[in-house]
PDB file of C-alpha atoms and ligand atoms in Angstrom:
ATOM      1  CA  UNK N   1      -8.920  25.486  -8.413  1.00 68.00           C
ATOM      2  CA  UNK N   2      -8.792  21.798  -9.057  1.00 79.00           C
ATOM      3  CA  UNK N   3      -7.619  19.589  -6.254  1.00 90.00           C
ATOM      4  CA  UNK N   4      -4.745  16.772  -7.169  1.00 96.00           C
ATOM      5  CA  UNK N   5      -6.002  13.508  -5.949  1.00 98.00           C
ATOM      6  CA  UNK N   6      -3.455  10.628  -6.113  1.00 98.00           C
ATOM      7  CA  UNK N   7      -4.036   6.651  -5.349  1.00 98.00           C
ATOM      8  CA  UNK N   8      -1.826   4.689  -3.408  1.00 98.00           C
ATOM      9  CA  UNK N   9      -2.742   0.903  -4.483  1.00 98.00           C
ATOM     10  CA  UNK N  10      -1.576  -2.477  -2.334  1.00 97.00           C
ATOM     11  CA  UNK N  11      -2.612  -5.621  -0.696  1.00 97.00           C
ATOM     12  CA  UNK N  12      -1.312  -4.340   3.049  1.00 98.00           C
ATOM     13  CA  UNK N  13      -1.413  -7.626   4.140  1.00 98.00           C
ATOM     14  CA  UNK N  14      -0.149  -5.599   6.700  1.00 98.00           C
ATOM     15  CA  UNK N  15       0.801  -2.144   6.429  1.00 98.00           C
ATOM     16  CA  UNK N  16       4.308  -1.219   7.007  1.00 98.00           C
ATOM     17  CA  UNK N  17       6.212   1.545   8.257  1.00 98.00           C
ATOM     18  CA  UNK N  18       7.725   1.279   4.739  1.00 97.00           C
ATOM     19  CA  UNK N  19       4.071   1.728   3.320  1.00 98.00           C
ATOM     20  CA  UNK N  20       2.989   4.708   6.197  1.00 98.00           C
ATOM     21  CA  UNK N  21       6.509   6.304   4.762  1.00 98.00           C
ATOM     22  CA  UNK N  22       4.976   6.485   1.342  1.00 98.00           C
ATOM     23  CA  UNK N  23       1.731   7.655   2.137  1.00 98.00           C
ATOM     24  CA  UNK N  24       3.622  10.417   4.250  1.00 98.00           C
ATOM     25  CA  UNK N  25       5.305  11.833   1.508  1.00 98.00           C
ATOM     26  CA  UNK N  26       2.537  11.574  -0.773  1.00 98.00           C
ATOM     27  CA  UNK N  27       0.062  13.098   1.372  1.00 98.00           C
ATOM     28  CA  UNK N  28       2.626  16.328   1.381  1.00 98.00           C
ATOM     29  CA  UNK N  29       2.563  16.020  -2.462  1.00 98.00           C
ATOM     30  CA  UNK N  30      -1.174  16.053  -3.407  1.00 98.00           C
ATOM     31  CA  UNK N  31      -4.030  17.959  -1.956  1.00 98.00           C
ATOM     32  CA  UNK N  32      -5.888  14.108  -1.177  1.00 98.00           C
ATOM     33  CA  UNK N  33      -4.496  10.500  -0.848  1.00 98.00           C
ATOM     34  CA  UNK N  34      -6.851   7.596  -1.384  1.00 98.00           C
ATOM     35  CA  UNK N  35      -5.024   4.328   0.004  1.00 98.00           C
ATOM     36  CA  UNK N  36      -7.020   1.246  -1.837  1.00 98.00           C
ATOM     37  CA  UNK N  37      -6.563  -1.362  -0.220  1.00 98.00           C
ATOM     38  CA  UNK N  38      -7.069  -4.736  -2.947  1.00 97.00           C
ATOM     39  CA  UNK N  39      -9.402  -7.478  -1.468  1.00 93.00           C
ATOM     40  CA  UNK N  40      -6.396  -9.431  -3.746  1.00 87.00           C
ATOM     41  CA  UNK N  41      -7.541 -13.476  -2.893  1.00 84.00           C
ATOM     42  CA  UNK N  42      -5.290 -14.905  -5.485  1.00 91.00           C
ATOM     43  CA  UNK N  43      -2.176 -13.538  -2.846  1.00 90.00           C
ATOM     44  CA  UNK N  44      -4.393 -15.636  -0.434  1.00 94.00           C
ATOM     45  CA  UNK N  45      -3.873 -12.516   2.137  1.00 96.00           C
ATOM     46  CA  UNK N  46      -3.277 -14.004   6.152  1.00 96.00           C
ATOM     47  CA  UNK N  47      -5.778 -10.670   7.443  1.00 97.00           C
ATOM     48  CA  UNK N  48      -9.252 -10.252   5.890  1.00 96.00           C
ATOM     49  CA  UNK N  49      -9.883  -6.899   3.912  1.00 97.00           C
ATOM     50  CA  UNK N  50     -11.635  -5.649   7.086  1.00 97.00           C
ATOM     51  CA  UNK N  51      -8.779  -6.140   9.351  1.00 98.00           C
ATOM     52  CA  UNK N  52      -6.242  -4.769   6.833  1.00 98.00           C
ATOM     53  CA  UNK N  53      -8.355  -1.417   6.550  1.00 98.00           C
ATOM     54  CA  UNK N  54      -8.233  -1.386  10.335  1.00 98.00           C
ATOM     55  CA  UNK N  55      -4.466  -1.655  10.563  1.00 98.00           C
ATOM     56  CA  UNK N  56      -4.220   0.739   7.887  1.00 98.00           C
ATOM     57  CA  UNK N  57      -6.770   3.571   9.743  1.00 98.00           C
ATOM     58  CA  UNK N  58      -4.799   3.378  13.033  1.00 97.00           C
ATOM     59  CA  UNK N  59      -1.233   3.498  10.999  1.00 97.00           C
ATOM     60  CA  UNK N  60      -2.228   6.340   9.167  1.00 98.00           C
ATOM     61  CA  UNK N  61      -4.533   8.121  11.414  1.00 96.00           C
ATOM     62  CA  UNK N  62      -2.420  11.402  11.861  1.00 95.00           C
ATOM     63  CA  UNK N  63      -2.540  12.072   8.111  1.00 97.00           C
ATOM     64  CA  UNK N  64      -5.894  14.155   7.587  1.00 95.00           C
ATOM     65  CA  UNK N  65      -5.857  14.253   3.556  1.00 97.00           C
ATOM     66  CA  UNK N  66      -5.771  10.576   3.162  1.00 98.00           C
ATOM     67  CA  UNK N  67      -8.714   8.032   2.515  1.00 98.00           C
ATOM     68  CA  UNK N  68      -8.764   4.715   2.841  1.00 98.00           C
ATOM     69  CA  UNK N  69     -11.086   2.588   0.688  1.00 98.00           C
ATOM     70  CA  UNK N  70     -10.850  -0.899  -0.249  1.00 98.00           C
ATOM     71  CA  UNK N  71     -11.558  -2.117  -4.220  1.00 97.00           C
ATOM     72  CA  UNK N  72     -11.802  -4.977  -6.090  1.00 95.00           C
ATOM     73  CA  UNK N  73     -12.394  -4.183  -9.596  1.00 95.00           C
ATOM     74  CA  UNK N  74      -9.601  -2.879 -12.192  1.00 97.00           C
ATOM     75  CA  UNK N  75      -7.565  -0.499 -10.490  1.00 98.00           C
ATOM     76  CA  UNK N  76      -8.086   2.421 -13.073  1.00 98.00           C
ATOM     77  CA  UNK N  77     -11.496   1.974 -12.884  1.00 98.00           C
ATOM     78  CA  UNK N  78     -11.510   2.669  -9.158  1.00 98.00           C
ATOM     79  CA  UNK N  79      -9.644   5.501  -9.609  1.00 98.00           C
ATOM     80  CA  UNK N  80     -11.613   7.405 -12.418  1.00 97.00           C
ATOM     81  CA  UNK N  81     -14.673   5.873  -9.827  1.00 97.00           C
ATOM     82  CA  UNK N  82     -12.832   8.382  -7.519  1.00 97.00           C
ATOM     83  CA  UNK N  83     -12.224  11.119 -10.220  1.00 97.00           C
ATOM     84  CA  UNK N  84      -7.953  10.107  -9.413  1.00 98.00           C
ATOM     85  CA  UNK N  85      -6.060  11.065 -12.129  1.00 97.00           C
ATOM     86  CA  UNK N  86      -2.447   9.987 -10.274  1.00 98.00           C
ATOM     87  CA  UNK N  87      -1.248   6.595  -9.457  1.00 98.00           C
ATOM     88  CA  UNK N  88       1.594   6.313  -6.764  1.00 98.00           C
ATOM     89  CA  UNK N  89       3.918   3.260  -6.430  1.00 98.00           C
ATOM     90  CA  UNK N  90       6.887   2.942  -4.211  1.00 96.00           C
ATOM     91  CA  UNK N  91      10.184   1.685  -5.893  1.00 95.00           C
ATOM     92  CA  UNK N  92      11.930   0.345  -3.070  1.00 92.00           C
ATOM     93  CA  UNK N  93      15.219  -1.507  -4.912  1.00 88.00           C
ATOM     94  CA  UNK N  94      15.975  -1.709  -8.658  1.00 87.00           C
ATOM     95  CA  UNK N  95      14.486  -5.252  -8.568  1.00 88.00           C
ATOM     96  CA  UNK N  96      10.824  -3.710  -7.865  1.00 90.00           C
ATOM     97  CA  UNK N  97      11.656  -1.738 -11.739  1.00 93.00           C
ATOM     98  CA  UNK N  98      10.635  -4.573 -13.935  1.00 95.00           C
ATOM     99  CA  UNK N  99       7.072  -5.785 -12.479  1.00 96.00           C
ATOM    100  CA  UNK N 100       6.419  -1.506 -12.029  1.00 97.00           C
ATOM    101  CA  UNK N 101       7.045  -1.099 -15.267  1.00 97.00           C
ATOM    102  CA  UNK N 102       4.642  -3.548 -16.324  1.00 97.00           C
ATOM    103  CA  UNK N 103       1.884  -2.734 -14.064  1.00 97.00           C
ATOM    104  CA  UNK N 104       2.344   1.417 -15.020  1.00 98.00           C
ATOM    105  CA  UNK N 105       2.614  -0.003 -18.775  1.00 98.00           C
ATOM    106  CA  UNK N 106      -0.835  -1.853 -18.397  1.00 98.00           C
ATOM    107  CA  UNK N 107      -2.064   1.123 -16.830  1.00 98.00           C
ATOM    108  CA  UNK N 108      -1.784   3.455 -19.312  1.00 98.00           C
ATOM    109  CA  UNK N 109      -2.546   1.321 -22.069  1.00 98.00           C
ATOM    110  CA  UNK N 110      -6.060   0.780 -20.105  1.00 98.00           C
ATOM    111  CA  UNK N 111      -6.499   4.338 -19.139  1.00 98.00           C
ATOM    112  CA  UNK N 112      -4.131   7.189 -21.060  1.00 98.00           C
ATOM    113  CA  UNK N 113      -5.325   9.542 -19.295  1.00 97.00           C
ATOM    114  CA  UNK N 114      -3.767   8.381 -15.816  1.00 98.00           C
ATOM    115  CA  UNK N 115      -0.126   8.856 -14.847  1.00 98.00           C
ATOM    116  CA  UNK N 116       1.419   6.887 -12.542  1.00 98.00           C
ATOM    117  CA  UNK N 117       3.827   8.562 -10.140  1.00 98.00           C
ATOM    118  CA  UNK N 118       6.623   6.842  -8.314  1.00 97.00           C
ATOM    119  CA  UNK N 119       8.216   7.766  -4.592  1.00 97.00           C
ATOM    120  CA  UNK N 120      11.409   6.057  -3.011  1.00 96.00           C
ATOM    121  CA  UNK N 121      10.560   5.290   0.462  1.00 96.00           C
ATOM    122  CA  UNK N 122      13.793   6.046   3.491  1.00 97.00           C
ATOM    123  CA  UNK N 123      16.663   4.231   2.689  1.00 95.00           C
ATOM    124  CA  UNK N 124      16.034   1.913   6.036  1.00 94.00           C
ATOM    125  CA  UNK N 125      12.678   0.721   4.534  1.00 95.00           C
ATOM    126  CA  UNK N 126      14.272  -0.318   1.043  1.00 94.00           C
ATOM    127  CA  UNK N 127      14.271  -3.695   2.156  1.00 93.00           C
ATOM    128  CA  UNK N 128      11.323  -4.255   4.553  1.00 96.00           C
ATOM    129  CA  UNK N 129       7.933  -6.165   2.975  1.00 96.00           C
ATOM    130  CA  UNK N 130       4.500  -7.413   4.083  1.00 97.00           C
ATOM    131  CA  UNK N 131       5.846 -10.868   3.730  1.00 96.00           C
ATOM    132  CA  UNK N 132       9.175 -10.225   5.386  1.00 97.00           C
ATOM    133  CA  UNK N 133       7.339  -9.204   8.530  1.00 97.00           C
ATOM    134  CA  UNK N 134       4.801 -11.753   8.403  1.00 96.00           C
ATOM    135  CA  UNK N 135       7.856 -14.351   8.871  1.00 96.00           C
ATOM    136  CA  UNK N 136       9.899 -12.732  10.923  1.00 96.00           C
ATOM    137  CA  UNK N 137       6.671 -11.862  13.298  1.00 95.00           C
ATOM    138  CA  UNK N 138       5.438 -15.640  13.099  1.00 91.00           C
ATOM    139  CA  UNK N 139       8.672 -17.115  13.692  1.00 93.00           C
ATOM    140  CA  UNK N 140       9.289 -14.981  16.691  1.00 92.00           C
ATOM    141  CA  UNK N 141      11.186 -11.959  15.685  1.00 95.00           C
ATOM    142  CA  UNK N 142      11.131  -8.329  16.619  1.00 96.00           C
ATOM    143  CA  UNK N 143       8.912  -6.352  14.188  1.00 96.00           C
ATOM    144  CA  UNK N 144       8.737  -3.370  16.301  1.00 96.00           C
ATOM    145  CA  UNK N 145      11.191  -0.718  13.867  1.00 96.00           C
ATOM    146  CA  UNK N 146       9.305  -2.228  10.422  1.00 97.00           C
ATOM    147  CA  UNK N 147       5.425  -1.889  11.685  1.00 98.00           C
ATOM    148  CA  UNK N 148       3.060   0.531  14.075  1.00 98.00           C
ATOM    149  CA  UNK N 149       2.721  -0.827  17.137  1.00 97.00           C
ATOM    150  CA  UNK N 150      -1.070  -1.881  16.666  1.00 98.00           C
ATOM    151  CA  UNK N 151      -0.291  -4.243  13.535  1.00 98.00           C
ATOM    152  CA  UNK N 152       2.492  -6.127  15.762  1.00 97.00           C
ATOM    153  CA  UNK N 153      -0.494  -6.191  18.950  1.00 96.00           C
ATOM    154  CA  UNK N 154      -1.998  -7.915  15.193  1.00 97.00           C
ATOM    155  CA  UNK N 155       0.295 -10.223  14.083  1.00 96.00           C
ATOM    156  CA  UNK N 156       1.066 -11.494  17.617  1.00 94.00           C
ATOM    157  CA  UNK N 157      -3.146 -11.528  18.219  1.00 94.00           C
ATOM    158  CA  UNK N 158      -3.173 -14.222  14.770  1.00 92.00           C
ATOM    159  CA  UNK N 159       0.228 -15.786  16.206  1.00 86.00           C
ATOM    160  CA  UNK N 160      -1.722 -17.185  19.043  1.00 87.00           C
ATOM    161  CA  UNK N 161      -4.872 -17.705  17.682  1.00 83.00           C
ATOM    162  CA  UNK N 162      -3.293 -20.323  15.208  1.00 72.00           C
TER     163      UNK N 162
HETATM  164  N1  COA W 201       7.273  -0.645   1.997  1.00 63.66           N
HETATM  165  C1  COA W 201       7.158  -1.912   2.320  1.00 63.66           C
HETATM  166  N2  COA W 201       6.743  -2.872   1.473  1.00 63.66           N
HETATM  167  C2  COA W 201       6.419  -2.483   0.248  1.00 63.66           C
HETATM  168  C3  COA W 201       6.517  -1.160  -0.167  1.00 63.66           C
HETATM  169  C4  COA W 201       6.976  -0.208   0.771  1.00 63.66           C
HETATM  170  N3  COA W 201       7.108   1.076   0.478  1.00 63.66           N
HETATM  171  N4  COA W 201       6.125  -1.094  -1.438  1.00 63.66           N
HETATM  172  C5  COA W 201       5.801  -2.332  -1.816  1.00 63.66           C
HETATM  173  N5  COA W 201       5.979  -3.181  -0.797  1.00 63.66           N
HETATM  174  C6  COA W 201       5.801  -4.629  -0.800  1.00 63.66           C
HETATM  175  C7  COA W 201       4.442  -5.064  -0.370  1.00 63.66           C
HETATM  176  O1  COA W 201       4.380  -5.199   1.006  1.00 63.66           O
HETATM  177  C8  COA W 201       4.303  -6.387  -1.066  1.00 63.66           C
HETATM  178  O2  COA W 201       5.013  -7.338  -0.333  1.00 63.66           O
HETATM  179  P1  COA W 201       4.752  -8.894  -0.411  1.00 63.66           P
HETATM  180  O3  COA W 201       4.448  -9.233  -1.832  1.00 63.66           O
HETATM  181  O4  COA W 201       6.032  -9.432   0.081  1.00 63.66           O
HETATM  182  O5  COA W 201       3.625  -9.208   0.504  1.00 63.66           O
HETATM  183  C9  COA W 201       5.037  -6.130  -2.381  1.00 63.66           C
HETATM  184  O6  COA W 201       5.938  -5.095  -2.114  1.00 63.66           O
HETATM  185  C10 COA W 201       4.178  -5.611  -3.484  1.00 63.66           C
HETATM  186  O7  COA W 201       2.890  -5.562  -3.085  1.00 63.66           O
HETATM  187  P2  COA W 201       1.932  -4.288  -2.981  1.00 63.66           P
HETATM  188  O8  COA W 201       2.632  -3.005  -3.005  1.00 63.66           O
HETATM  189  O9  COA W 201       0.975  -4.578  -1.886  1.00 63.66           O
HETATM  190  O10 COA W 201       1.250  -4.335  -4.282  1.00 63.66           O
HETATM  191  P3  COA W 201       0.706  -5.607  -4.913  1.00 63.66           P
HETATM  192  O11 COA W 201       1.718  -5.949  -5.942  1.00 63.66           O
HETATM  193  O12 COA W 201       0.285  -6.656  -3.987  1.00 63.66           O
HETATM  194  O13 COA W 201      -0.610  -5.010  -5.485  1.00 63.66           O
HETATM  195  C11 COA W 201      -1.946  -3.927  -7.063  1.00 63.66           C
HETATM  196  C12 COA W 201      -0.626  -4.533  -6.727  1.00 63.66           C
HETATM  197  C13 COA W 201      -2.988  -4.055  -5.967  1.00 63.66           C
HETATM  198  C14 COA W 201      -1.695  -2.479  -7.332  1.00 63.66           C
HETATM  199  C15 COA W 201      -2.395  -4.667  -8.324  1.00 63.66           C
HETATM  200  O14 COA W 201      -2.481  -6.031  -8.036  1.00 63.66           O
HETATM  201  C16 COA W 201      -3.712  -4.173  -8.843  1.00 63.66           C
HETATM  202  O15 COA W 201      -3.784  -3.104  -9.404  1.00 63.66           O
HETATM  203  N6  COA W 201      -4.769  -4.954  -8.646  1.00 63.66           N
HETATM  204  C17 COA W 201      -6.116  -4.615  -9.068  1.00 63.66           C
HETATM  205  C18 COA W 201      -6.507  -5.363 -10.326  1.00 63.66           C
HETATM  206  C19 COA W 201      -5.903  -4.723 -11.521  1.00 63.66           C
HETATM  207  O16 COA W 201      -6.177  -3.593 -11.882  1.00 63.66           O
HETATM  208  N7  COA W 201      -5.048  -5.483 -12.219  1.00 63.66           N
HETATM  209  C20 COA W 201      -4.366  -5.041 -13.387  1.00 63.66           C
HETATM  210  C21 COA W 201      -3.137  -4.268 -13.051  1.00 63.66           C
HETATM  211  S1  COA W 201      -2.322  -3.704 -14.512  1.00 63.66           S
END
């Protein structure tokens, strides 16, 4: 029987619950869930590609069909690397359509034979992103309800370091 095997693609700079909430209801969807995580530099990220893995294993480490592997070449070359024939994006608010339809247009122009697949998150993440959190943690505010508890220890760890 063939296995489905879908990739979940992001910077994670950090994970959020909004993220975790995708991954969730993908990794009840296909048989295995590869989360690759994009080394990204030209976002000029605030963790390294080795911390955001870390954040991502502990946020995710109740899910047993995911993977988590980090990438920095084409993204549909990663995924036929992984023999993934799925892509998964989350569409959080109608203003997310426009650059996902690009991206999913590229996509398939690079690689026809890869769909891309995409999941609303809950309705109380629709408005929660990596960058919203990074302000709201480094200006003081509560990020408890938007991230696991180990990326806040995180964000407050780089809060003091700086
Ligand atoms: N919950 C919370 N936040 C979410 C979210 C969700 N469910 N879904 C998206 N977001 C946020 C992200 O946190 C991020 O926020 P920020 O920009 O405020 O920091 C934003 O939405 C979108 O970022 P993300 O989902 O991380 O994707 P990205 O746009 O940074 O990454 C890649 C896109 C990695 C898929 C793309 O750059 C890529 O494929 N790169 C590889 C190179 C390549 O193949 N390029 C050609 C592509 S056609």
């Amino acid at each position: 029987m063939m296995t489905s095997k879908a990739i979940y693609p992001g910077t994670f700079d950090p994970i959020t619950n909004g993220h975790s909430d995708i991954v969730t209801r993908a990794s009840k969807i296909f048989d295995r869930v590869i989360v690759a995580v994009a080394s990204n530099p030209s976002k000029k990220p605030i963790f390294t590609l080795e911390q955001r893995l870390d954040m991502i294993q502990k946020s995710l480490q109740d899910l047993p069909n995911v993977e988590i592997c980090s990438f920095n070449s084409l993204l549909v070359n990663f995924a036929q690397k992984k023999q993934a024939n799925i892509l998964v994006r989350g569409l959080r608010v109608v203003s997310d359509f426009e650059y996902e339809f690009q991206l999913a247009g590229m996509n398939r122009r690079l690689a026809p034979n890869i769909e891309t697949i995409f999941l609303r998150p809950a309705e109380q993440y629709a408005y929660l992103s990596s960058s919203l959190v990074r302000e709201v943690s480094l200006l003081g505010g509560d990020v408890s309800g938007f991230v696991h508890p180990y990326i806040q220890l995180k964000l407050t760890e780089l809060m003091n370091n700086k």
